[in-house]
Amino acid sequence: MKQVSLTVNGEAVTAAVEPRTHLADFLRSDLGLTGTHLGCEQGVCGACTVMIDGKPMRSCITYAVACDGSEVRTIEGFDGDPLMGRLREAFSTHHGLQCGFCTPGMLITSRDIAGRLDGPDEARIRLELSGNLCRCTGYVGIVEAVKSVLAEGRTVPADIAVKPRRAAGPATFERRSDGAPSKPSPAPQQAELATRATDRKNWTVLAESFDVPHSPDDVWALMQDVPDVAGCMPGAEVVEFDGRRLRGRVRVKFGPISAAFEGEGTVDSDAAAKQGTISGEGADRRSNSRAKGLVTYRLVPEQGGRATRVEVQVEFQLTGMLAQFSRSGLVKDFAHRLTADFARNLSLRLSGEGGSALPAGETKEVNAIALIFSVLWRRLKSLLKG
Ligand code: FES
Ligand code: FES
């Protein structure tokens, strides 16, 4: 069990939870906050959306321990919120709900749209809502409800105004009988996840950064030695690497869809600037989907050169059946999950523990650019081993 302390709907909560407990289960079972609904439990439908440190997140794929020190707000926490009150009314007026199963998540996302965006048009509203699925309404009423509230003007009370995401707290993990680490691991230096989706036509851009307690020279030196990435990321396998070109496969399990991308990539780097790019392209024959990606990474000295911030920007495009997973809400959650998993493995490595990328039996979501991202990850794992 792991002790976790967080704020839920303005109240401090401390509890002992299994490291694998998802936030949604913790909220519903431990705290009795059943307003958070569980649909797919795989990060696809958005029914479980809650606000974590001011951002809408999937609580079904977020570990409760990863929220240590965070501020969580569920649908119950918006009871006194005027803007949410207007949205609730508008959902009712415009027939934005039928069975109501999607409604808590839909309202939280809508509240985020209304509080964050200034005058979004319908296309933008639909894009923002695209990570929340409704099987009843056809979305027209929901979109109309959000539009009507936006047309009235927005009011964001100070006490629940969208807050900047706090730096992720140190994560520690314990070994369980199934082989995961037993003693508390030193905390990773991972500091924050900054994810953004841009409007570049048909491309999604994610920016992420994390800190490692080693100098840029050391990090860079290790990043030049591309190791075997097989096993680095669940589902990813490099079958050839000649120092610049790589060829590999990525098995994708995202929600109900499985796919196996096969593709090639190219690694280029600028040692003087300590930055580089990794580009790649692949296809999955079964889903008739294609993926292209470009990763740009840069090392920035921190703490007088004793530490390094690794900044990574990932641009990717998915076409074919899997293109639906380019929807911003899903991508943001996925990037968060990927980084959380990365932080977990960083902890294992810092403690000298082995460990797989995800706990045994865990769903292995890997997006189409994961193979490329995993090159960075594998190099850092090697660094931390040293
Ligand atoms: S229950 Fe979390 S996204 Fe569906
Ligand atoms: S109202 Fe039934 S799923 Fe949305």
Tab-separated table of C-alpha atoms and ligand atoms in Angstrom:
chain	number	residue	atom	x	y	z
A	1	MET	CA	0.000	0.000	0.000
A	2	LYS	CA	1.100	3.512	-0.636
A	3	GLN	CA	0.137	6.578	1.318
A	4	VAL	CA	-1.349	9.268	-0.876
A	5	SER	CA	-2.377	12.783	0.086
A	6	LEU	CA	-4.417	14.915	-2.227
A	7	THR	CA	-7.166	17.486	-2.203
A	8	VAL	CA	-10.555	16.332	-3.444
A	9	ASN	CA	-13.237	18.944	-3.949
A	10	GLY	CA	-11.401	21.296	-1.621
A	11	GLU	CA	-10.907	18.777	1.190
A	12	ALA	CA	-7.594	17.238	2.172
A	13	VAL	CA	-7.630	13.458	1.822
A	14	THR	CA	-4.960	11.032	2.970
A	15	ALA	CA	-5.332	7.321	2.357
A	16	ALA	CA	-3.374	4.134	1.818
A	17	VAL	CA	-4.000	2.753	-1.650
A	18	GLU	CA	-2.637	-0.003	-3.823
A	19	PRO	CA	-0.290	1.537	-6.398
A	20	ARG	CA	-2.452	0.109	-9.164
A	21	THR	CA	-5.648	1.710	-7.934
A	22	HIS	CA	-7.012	4.059	-10.509
A	23	LEU	CA	-8.240	7.440	-9.429
A	24	ALA	CA	-11.791	6.691	-10.565
A	25	ASP	CA	-11.986	3.622	-8.323
A	26	PHE	CA	-10.471	5.545	-5.449
A	27	LEU	CA	-13.010	8.349	-5.858
A	28	ARG	CA	-15.971	6.056	-6.240
A	29	SER	CA	-15.159	3.240	-3.832
A	30	ASP	CA	-13.034	4.903	-1.163
A	31	LEU	CA	-14.588	8.367	-1.137
A	32	GLY	CA	-18.098	7.522	-2.309
A	33	LEU	CA	-17.983	10.109	-5.077
A	34	THR	CA	-20.034	8.113	-7.540
A	35	GLY	CA	-20.774	11.106	-9.728
A	36	THR	CA	-17.638	10.119	-11.597
A	37	HIS	CA	-18.871	7.481	-14.024
A	38	LEU	CA	-16.938	4.563	-15.474
A	39	GLY	CA	-17.684	3.523	-19.031
A	40	CYS	CA	-14.921	1.989	-21.084
A	41	GLU	CA	-12.278	2.098	-18.322
A	42	GLN	CA	-9.702	2.395	-21.074
A	43	GLY	CA	-9.422	6.126	-21.590
A	44	VAL	CA	-11.682	6.248	-24.617
A	45	CYS	CA	-15.164	7.447	-23.645
A	46	GLY	CA	-14.464	10.338	-21.266
A	47	ALA	CA	-17.242	9.396	-18.825
A	48	CYS	CA	-14.724	9.389	-15.977
A	49	THR	CA	-13.344	12.867	-16.683
A	50	VAL	CA	-12.388	14.868	-13.597
A	51	MET	CA	-10.274	17.967	-13.142
A	52	ILE	CA	-6.754	17.276	-11.911
A	53	ASP	CA	-4.756	20.389	-11.103
A	54	GLY	CA	-7.041	22.412	-13.313
A	55	LYS	CA	-7.062	20.141	-16.337
A	56	PRO	CA	-9.663	17.624	-17.452
A	57	MET	CA	-8.206	14.128	-17.154
A	58	ARG	CA	-9.389	10.529	-17.450
A	59	SER	CA	-9.601	9.195	-13.938
A	60	CYS	CA	-9.948	5.611	-15.198
A	61	ILE	CA	-6.367	5.560	-16.489
A	62	THR	CA	-4.816	7.796	-13.864
A	63	TYR	CA	-3.302	6.093	-10.850
A	64	ALA	CA	-4.409	7.495	-7.513
A	65	VAL	CA	-0.776	7.483	-6.349
A	66	ALA	CA	0.134	9.667	-9.323
A	67	CYS	CA	-2.190	12.316	-7.877
A	68	ASP	CA	-0.222	12.634	-4.661
A	69	GLY	CA	-0.210	16.336	-3.846
A	70	SER	CA	-2.683	17.149	-6.595
A	71	GLU	CA	-5.983	18.927	-6.498
A	72	VAL	CA	-8.833	16.846	-7.851
A	73	ARG	CA	-12.296	18.177	-8.565
A	74	THR	CA	-15.113	15.823	-9.419
A	75	ILE	CA	-18.577	16.681	-10.645
A	76	GLU	CA	-19.702	16.895	-7.003
A	77	GLY	CA	-17.127	19.610	-6.441
A	78	PHE	CA	-18.893	21.887	-8.885
A	79	ASP	CA	-22.154	21.989	-6.973
A	80	GLY	CA	-21.755	25.628	-6.005
A	81	ASP	CA	-20.161	26.759	-9.226
A	82	PRO	CA	-22.301	29.324	-11.112
A	83	LEU	CA	-20.780	28.501	-14.482
A	84	MET	CA	-21.438	24.797	-13.985
A	85	GLY	CA	-24.939	25.670	-12.838
A	86	ARG	CA	-25.565	27.464	-16.114
A	87	LEU	CA	-24.194	24.535	-18.064
A	88	ARG	CA	-26.420	22.088	-16.203
A	89	GLU	CA	-29.429	24.199	-16.959
A	90	ALA	CA	-28.431	24.573	-20.590
A	91	PHE	CA	-27.937	20.810	-20.951
A	92	SER	CA	-31.463	20.353	-19.708
A	93	THR	CA	-32.919	23.116	-21.885
A	94	HIS	CA	-31.194	21.919	-25.059
A	95	HIS	CA	-31.737	18.193	-24.440
A	96	GLY	CA	-28.036	17.620	-23.967
A	97	LEU	CA	-28.619	14.423	-22.028
A	98	GLN	CA	-30.813	11.360	-22.138
A	99	CYS	CA	-29.571	8.470	-20.015
A	100	GLY	CA	-27.077	10.784	-18.331
A	101	PHE	CA	-24.228	8.332	-18.234
A	102	CYS	CA	-21.827	10.553	-20.128
A	103	THR	CA	-23.105	13.718	-18.495
A	104	PRO	CA	-20.685	14.219	-15.567
A	105	GLY	CA	-17.686	13.891	-17.865
A	106	MET	CA	-19.377	15.911	-20.561
A	107	LEU	CA	-20.194	18.701	-18.096
A	108	ILE	CA	-16.664	18.817	-16.728
A	109	THR	CA	-15.224	19.075	-20.225
A	110	SER	CA	-17.819	21.708	-21.111
A	111	ARG	CA	-16.982	23.636	-17.963
A	112	ASP	CA	-13.336	23.540	-18.988
A	113	ILE	CA	-14.213	24.846	-22.453
A	114	ALA	CA	-16.382	27.623	-21.061
A	115	GLY	CA	-13.754	28.654	-18.520
A	116	ARG	CA	-10.712	28.406	-20.753
A	117	LEU	CA	-11.669	29.441	-24.268
A	118	ASP	CA	-12.689	32.856	-25.401
A	119	GLY	CA	-15.347	32.763	-28.110
A	120	PRO	CA	-14.709	29.333	-29.628
A	121	ASP	CA	-16.711	28.587	-32.752
A	122	GLU	CA	-18.796	25.440	-33.098
A	123	ALA	CA	-15.996	23.518	-34.784
A	124	ARG	CA	-13.694	24.237	-31.867
A	125	ILE	CA	-16.366	23.290	-29.350
A	126	ARG	CA	-16.891	19.999	-31.144
A	127	LEU	CA	-13.150	19.387	-31.244
A	128	GLU	CA	-12.837	20.077	-27.542
A	129	LEU	CA	-15.745	17.763	-26.781
A	130	SER	CA	-14.481	15.038	-29.079
A	131	GLY	CA	-12.862	13.122	-26.240
A	132	ASN	CA	-16.246	12.597	-24.602
A	133	LEU	CA	-18.572	10.068	-26.169
A	134	CYS	CA	-22.354	10.077	-25.860
A	135	ARG	CA	-24.377	7.187	-27.194
A	136	CYS	CA	-27.750	8.882	-26.783
A	137	THR	CA	-27.979	12.475	-27.869
A	138	GLY	CA	-26.180	12.799	-31.173
A	139	TYR	CA	-24.231	15.685	-29.616
A	140	VAL	CA	-26.371	18.433	-31.149
A	141	GLY	CA	-28.028	19.330	-27.856
A	142	ILE	CA	-24.741	19.191	-25.994
A	143	VAL	CA	-23.044	21.520	-28.444
A	144	GLU	CA	-26.031	23.857	-28.389
A	145	ALA	CA	-25.938	23.914	-24.599
A	146	VAL	CA	-22.279	24.881	-24.527
A	147	LYS	CA	-22.809	27.475	-27.231
A	148	SER	CA	-25.688	29.034	-25.342
A	149	VAL	CA	-23.655	29.404	-22.171
A	150	LEU	CA	-20.734	30.871	-24.064
A	151	ALA	CA	-23.086	33.311	-25.763
A	152	GLU	CA	-24.169	34.581	-22.350
A	153	GLY	CA	-20.579	35.339	-21.423
A	154	ARG	CA	-18.405	33.404	-19.053
A	155	THR	CA	-17.811	33.882	-15.395
A	156	VAL	CA	-15.121	31.921	-13.641
A	157	PRO	CA	-15.291	32.217	-9.882
A	158	ALA	CA	-11.860	32.726	-8.394
A	159	ASP	CA	-12.063	29.694	-6.147
A	160	ILE	CA	-12.381	27.277	-9.006
A	161	ALA	CA	-10.733	29.184	-11.815
A	162	VAL	CA	-8.554	26.993	-13.989
A	163	LYS	CA	-5.196	26.777	-12.305
A	164	PRO	CA	-1.856	26.070	-13.910
A	165	ARG	CA	-0.852	22.469	-13.584
A	166	ARG	CA	1.369	21.970	-10.589
A	167	ALA	CA	4.639	20.156	-10.882
A	168	ALA	CA	4.113	16.441	-10.523
A	169	GLY	CA	5.052	15.327	-7.056
A	170	PRO	CA	7.665	12.693	-6.447
A	171	ALA	CA	6.194	9.275	-7.091
A	172	THR	CA	7.250	6.310	-5.029
A	173	PHE	CA	6.266	2.717	-5.444
A	174	GLU	CA	6.417	-0.413	-3.378
A	175	ARG	CA	7.077	-4.005	-4.316
A	176	ARG	CA	4.105	-6.266	-4.167
A	177	SER	CA	4.008	-10.002	-4.236
A	178	ASP	CA	3.746	-9.907	-8.017
A	179	GLY	CA	7.276	-8.622	-8.386
A	180	ALA	CA	6.878	-4.872	-8.558
A	181	PRO	CA	9.353	-2.915	-6.403
A	182	SER	CA	9.073	-3.334	-2.653
A	183	LYS	CA	11.000	-0.557	-1.064
A	184	PRO	CA	10.277	3.074	-1.712
A	185	SER	CA	12.185	4.207	-4.741
A	186	PRO	CA	13.973	7.519	-4.912
A	187	ALA	CA	11.738	10.034	-6.552
A	188	PRO	CA	12.320	10.851	-10.180
A	189	GLN	CA	13.205	14.375	-11.040
A	190	GLN	CA	10.372	14.547	-13.470
A	191	ALA	CA	8.902	17.977	-12.976
A	192	GLU	CA	5.979	18.577	-15.193
A	193	LEU	CA	4.055	17.628	-18.228
A	194	ALA	CA	3.128	20.410	-20.574
A	195	THR	CA	0.872	19.081	-23.253
A	196	ARG	CA	-0.731	21.118	-25.951
A	197	ALA	CA	-2.631	20.292	-29.067
A	198	THR	CA	-2.293	22.724	-31.933
A	199	ASP	CA	-4.378	23.414	-34.974
A	200	ARG	CA	-1.750	22.426	-37.535
A	201	LYS	CA	-3.843	20.819	-40.183
A	202	ASN	CA	-4.397	17.153	-39.424
A	203	TRP	CA	-1.369	17.047	-37.157
A	204	THR	CA	-1.261	16.963	-33.409
A	205	VAL	CA	1.607	18.551	-31.524
A	206	LEU	CA	2.483	17.612	-27.966
A	207	ALA	CA	5.176	19.326	-25.933
A	208	GLU	CA	6.557	17.539	-22.896
A	209	SER	CA	9.475	18.063	-20.574
A	210	PHE	CA	11.049	16.306	-17.633
A	211	ASP	CA	14.177	16.704	-15.538
A	212	VAL	CA	16.932	14.185	-14.868
A	213	PRO	CA	19.627	14.691	-12.203
A	214	HIS	CA	22.582	14.413	-14.592
A	215	SER	CA	24.539	16.963	-16.591
A	216	PRO	CA	23.581	17.723	-20.196
A	217	ASP	CA	26.950	16.344	-21.335
A	218	ASP	CA	26.291	13.004	-19.668
A	219	VAL	CA	22.748	12.843	-20.936
A	220	TRP	CA	23.805	13.772	-24.436
A	221	ALA	CA	26.663	11.275	-24.499
A	222	LEU	CA	24.306	8.473	-23.638
A	223	MET	CA	21.736	9.639	-26.098
A	224	GLN	CA	24.223	9.079	-28.899
A	225	ASP	CA	24.357	5.393	-28.149
A	226	VAL	CA	21.057	4.078	-29.378
A	227	PRO	CA	20.445	0.829	-27.523
A	228	ASP	CA	18.155	-1.933	-28.393
A	229	VAL	CA	14.730	-0.490	-27.747
A	230	ALA	CA	12.920	-3.803	-27.703
A	231	GLY	CA	11.173	-4.018	-24.382
A	232	CYS	CA	11.776	-0.365	-23.691
A	233	MET	CA	8.168	0.466	-24.393
A	234	PRO	CA	5.422	-2.136	-24.212
A	235	GLY	CA	4.564	-3.224	-27.695
A	236	ALA	CA	7.572	-1.618	-29.383
A	237	GLU	CA	10.342	-3.529	-31.086
A	238	VAL	CA	13.253	-2.323	-33.185
A	239	VAL	CA	14.355	-4.905	-35.680
A	240	GLU	CA	17.147	-2.924	-37.354
A	241	PHE	CA	19.258	0.096	-36.452
A	242	ASP	CA	22.331	1.206	-38.372
A	243	GLY	CA	23.271	4.307	-36.393
A	244	ARG	CA	20.839	6.580	-38.186
A	245	ARG	CA	18.026	4.594	-39.746
A	246	LEU	CA	15.812	2.297	-37.749
A	247	ARG	CA	13.110	-0.126	-38.699
A	248	GLY	CA	10.634	-1.491	-36.211
A	249	ARG	CA	7.134	-2.354	-35.093
A	250	VAL	CA	4.732	-0.924	-32.576
A	251	ARG	CA	1.777	-2.860	-31.279
A	252	VAL	CA	-1.050	-0.507	-30.345
A	253	LYS	CA	-3.779	-1.337	-27.860
A	254	PHE	CA	-5.951	1.663	-27.440
A	255	GLY	CA	-9.391	1.047	-26.066
A	256	PRO	CA	-11.099	-1.620	-28.106
A	257	ILE	CA	-8.728	-1.307	-31.040
A	258	SER	CA	-5.539	-3.253	-31.593
A	259	ALA	CA	-3.081	-2.560	-34.377
A	260	ALA	CA	0.493	-3.342	-35.301
A	261	PHE	CA	2.404	-0.593	-37.053
A	262	GLU	CA	5.493	-1.429	-39.035
A	263	GLY	CA	7.692	1.419	-40.141
A	264	GLU	CA	10.994	3.178	-40.441
A	265	GLY	CA	12.596	6.161	-38.783
A	266	THR	CA	15.611	8.407	-39.004
A	267	VAL	CA	17.632	9.877	-36.128
A	268	ASP	CA	19.478	13.194	-36.657
A	269	SER	CA	21.263	15.198	-34.003
A	270	ASP	CA	23.163	18.446	-33.487
A	271	ALA	CA	25.754	17.876	-30.765
A	272	ALA	CA	26.690	21.561	-30.433
A	273	ALA	CA	23.126	22.591	-29.704
A	274	LYS	CA	22.348	19.344	-27.879
A	275	GLN	CA	19.207	18.858	-29.845
A	276	GLY	CA	17.992	16.472	-32.470
A	277	THR	CA	15.088	15.049	-34.373
A	278	ILE	CA	13.652	11.607	-34.917
A	279	SER	CA	11.252	11.172	-37.775
A	280	GLY	CA	9.307	8.072	-38.609
A	281	GLU	CA	6.471	6.647	-40.618
A	282	GLY	CA	4.556	3.415	-40.388
A	283	ALA	CA	1.384	1.586	-41.357
A	284	ASP	CA	-0.998	-0.928	-39.879
A	285	ARG	CA	-2.464	-3.163	-42.548
A	286	ARG	CA	-5.286	-4.510	-40.433
A	287	SER	CA	-6.835	-1.144	-39.607
A	288	ASN	CA	-5.581	0.432	-42.825
A	289	SER	CA	-4.095	3.252	-40.757
A	290	ARG	CA	-0.895	5.180	-41.292
A	291	ALA	CA	1.153	7.242	-38.865
A	292	LYS	CA	3.822	9.857	-39.413
A	293	GLY	CA	5.751	11.449	-36.609
A	294	LEU	CA	8.480	13.939	-35.929
A	295	VAL	CA	10.104	14.232	-32.515
A	296	THR	CA	12.270	17.243	-31.743
A	297	TYR	CA	14.234	17.076	-28.508
A	298	ARG	CA	16.534	19.469	-26.722
A	299	LEU	CA	18.601	19.322	-23.551
A	300	VAL	CA	18.569	22.363	-21.307
A	301	PRO	CA	20.979	22.699	-18.370
A	302	GLU	CA	19.356	23.050	-14.959
A	303	GLN	CA	20.777	23.708	-11.497
A	304	GLY	CA	24.011	25.142	-12.846
A	305	GLY	CA	24.538	22.215	-15.177
A	306	ARG	CA	24.091	19.517	-12.522
A	307	ALA	CA	20.755	18.507	-13.950
A	308	THR	CA	19.099	18.484	-17.339
A	309	ARG	CA	15.688	19.326	-18.534
A	310	VAL	CA	14.734	17.227	-21.537
A	311	GLU	CA	12.289	19.068	-23.746
A	312	VAL	CA	10.466	16.995	-26.294
A	313	GLN	CA	8.010	18.056	-28.940
A	314	VAL	CA	6.114	15.338	-30.733
A	315	GLU	CA	4.224	16.073	-33.928
A	316	PHE	CA	2.213	13.279	-35.438
A	317	GLN	CA	-0.498	12.534	-37.883
A	318	LEU	CA	-2.733	9.500	-37.894
A	319	THR	CA	-4.857	8.610	-40.900
A	320	GLY	CA	-7.263	5.749	-41.384
A	321	MET	CA	-9.349	4.075	-38.718
A	322	LEU	CA	-7.050	5.078	-35.877
A	323	ALA	CA	-7.284	8.757	-36.785
A	324	GLN	CA	-10.076	9.081	-34.235
A	325	PHE	CA	-7.439	8.817	-31.537
A	326	SER	CA	-5.944	12.124	-32.649
A	327	ARG	CA	-8.800	13.798	-30.807
A	328	SER	CA	-7.274	16.249	-28.440
A	329	GLY	CA	-8.839	14.959	-25.230
A	330	LEU	CA	-7.626	11.431	-25.809
A	331	VAL	CA	-4.189	12.528	-26.880
A	332	LYS	CA	-3.714	14.711	-23.835
A	333	ASP	CA	-4.655	11.900	-21.524
A	334	PHE	CA	-2.500	9.469	-23.392
A	335	ALA	CA	0.510	11.774	-23.205
A	336	HIS	CA	-0.081	12.193	-19.508
A	337	ARG	CA	-0.264	8.442	-19.031
A	338	LEU	CA	2.872	7.909	-21.065
A	339	THR	CA	4.754	10.425	-18.963
A	340	ALA	CA	3.423	9.007	-15.719
A	341	ASP	CA	4.634	5.573	-16.761
A	342	PHE	CA	7.947	7.089	-17.676
A	343	ALA	CA	8.215	8.664	-14.217
A	344	ARG	CA	7.453	5.324	-12.632
A	345	ASN	CA	10.230	3.617	-14.533
A	346	LEU	CA	12.559	6.458	-13.740
A	347	SER	CA	11.910	5.745	-10.069
A	348	LEU	CA	12.733	2.092	-10.587
A	349	ARG	CA	15.952	2.899	-12.326
A	350	LEU	CA	16.996	5.442	-9.737
A	351	SER	CA	16.576	2.800	-7.078
A	352	GLY	CA	18.556	0.293	-9.110
A	353	GLU	CA	15.484	-1.837	-9.576
A	354	GLY	CA	14.606	-3.541	-12.807
A	355	GLY	CA	11.049	-3.515	-13.934
A	356	SER	CA	9.013	-3.501	-17.010
A	357	ALA	CA	7.537	-0.445	-18.583
A	358	LEU	CA	4.137	-1.179	-17.129
A	359	PRO	CA	2.985	-3.443	-14.327
A	360	ALA	CA	2.342	-7.005	-15.416
A	361	GLY	CA	-1.109	-7.341	-16.822
A	362	GLU	CA	-1.532	-3.626	-17.338
A	363	THR	CA	-3.080	-2.534	-20.602
A	364	LYS	CA	-0.262	-1.630	-22.932
A	365	GLU	CA	-1.308	1.501	-24.714
A	366	VAL	CA	1.320	2.569	-27.185
A	367	ASN	CA	0.637	5.261	-29.690
A	368	ALA	CA	2.082	5.389	-33.142
A	369	ILE	CA	4.926	7.643	-32.135
A	370	ALA	CA	5.823	5.625	-29.076
A	371	LEU	CA	8.583	3.799	-30.874
A	372	ILE	CA	10.285	7.089	-31.579
A	373	PHE	CA	9.695	8.439	-28.096
A	374	SER	CA	11.004	5.207	-26.656
A	375	VAL	CA	14.446	5.861	-28.112
A	376	LEU	CA	14.769	8.799	-25.750
A	377	TRP	CA	13.354	6.808	-22.923
A	378	ARG	CA	15.678	3.860	-23.413
A	379	ARG	CA	18.684	6.129	-23.460
A	380	LEU	CA	17.641	7.766	-20.247
A	381	LYS	CA	17.023	4.405	-18.630
A	382	SER	CA	20.605	3.531	-19.554
A	383	LEU	CA	21.806	6.800	-18.098
A	384	LEU	CA	20.124	6.171	-14.812
A	385	LYS	CA	21.507	2.676	-14.630
A	386	GLY	CA	25.015	4.164	-14.675
B	1	FES	S1	-14.269	5.324	-18.334
B	1	FES	FE1	-12.534	6.577	-18.461
B	1	FES	S2	-12.467	7.153	-20.528
B	1	FES	FE2	-14.111	5.727	-20.454
B	2	FES	S1	-26.804	10.927	-22.427
B	2	FES	FE1	-26.647	8.779	-22.566
B	2	FES	S2	-24.572	8.501	-23.086
B	2	FES	FE2	-24.820	10.630	-23.202
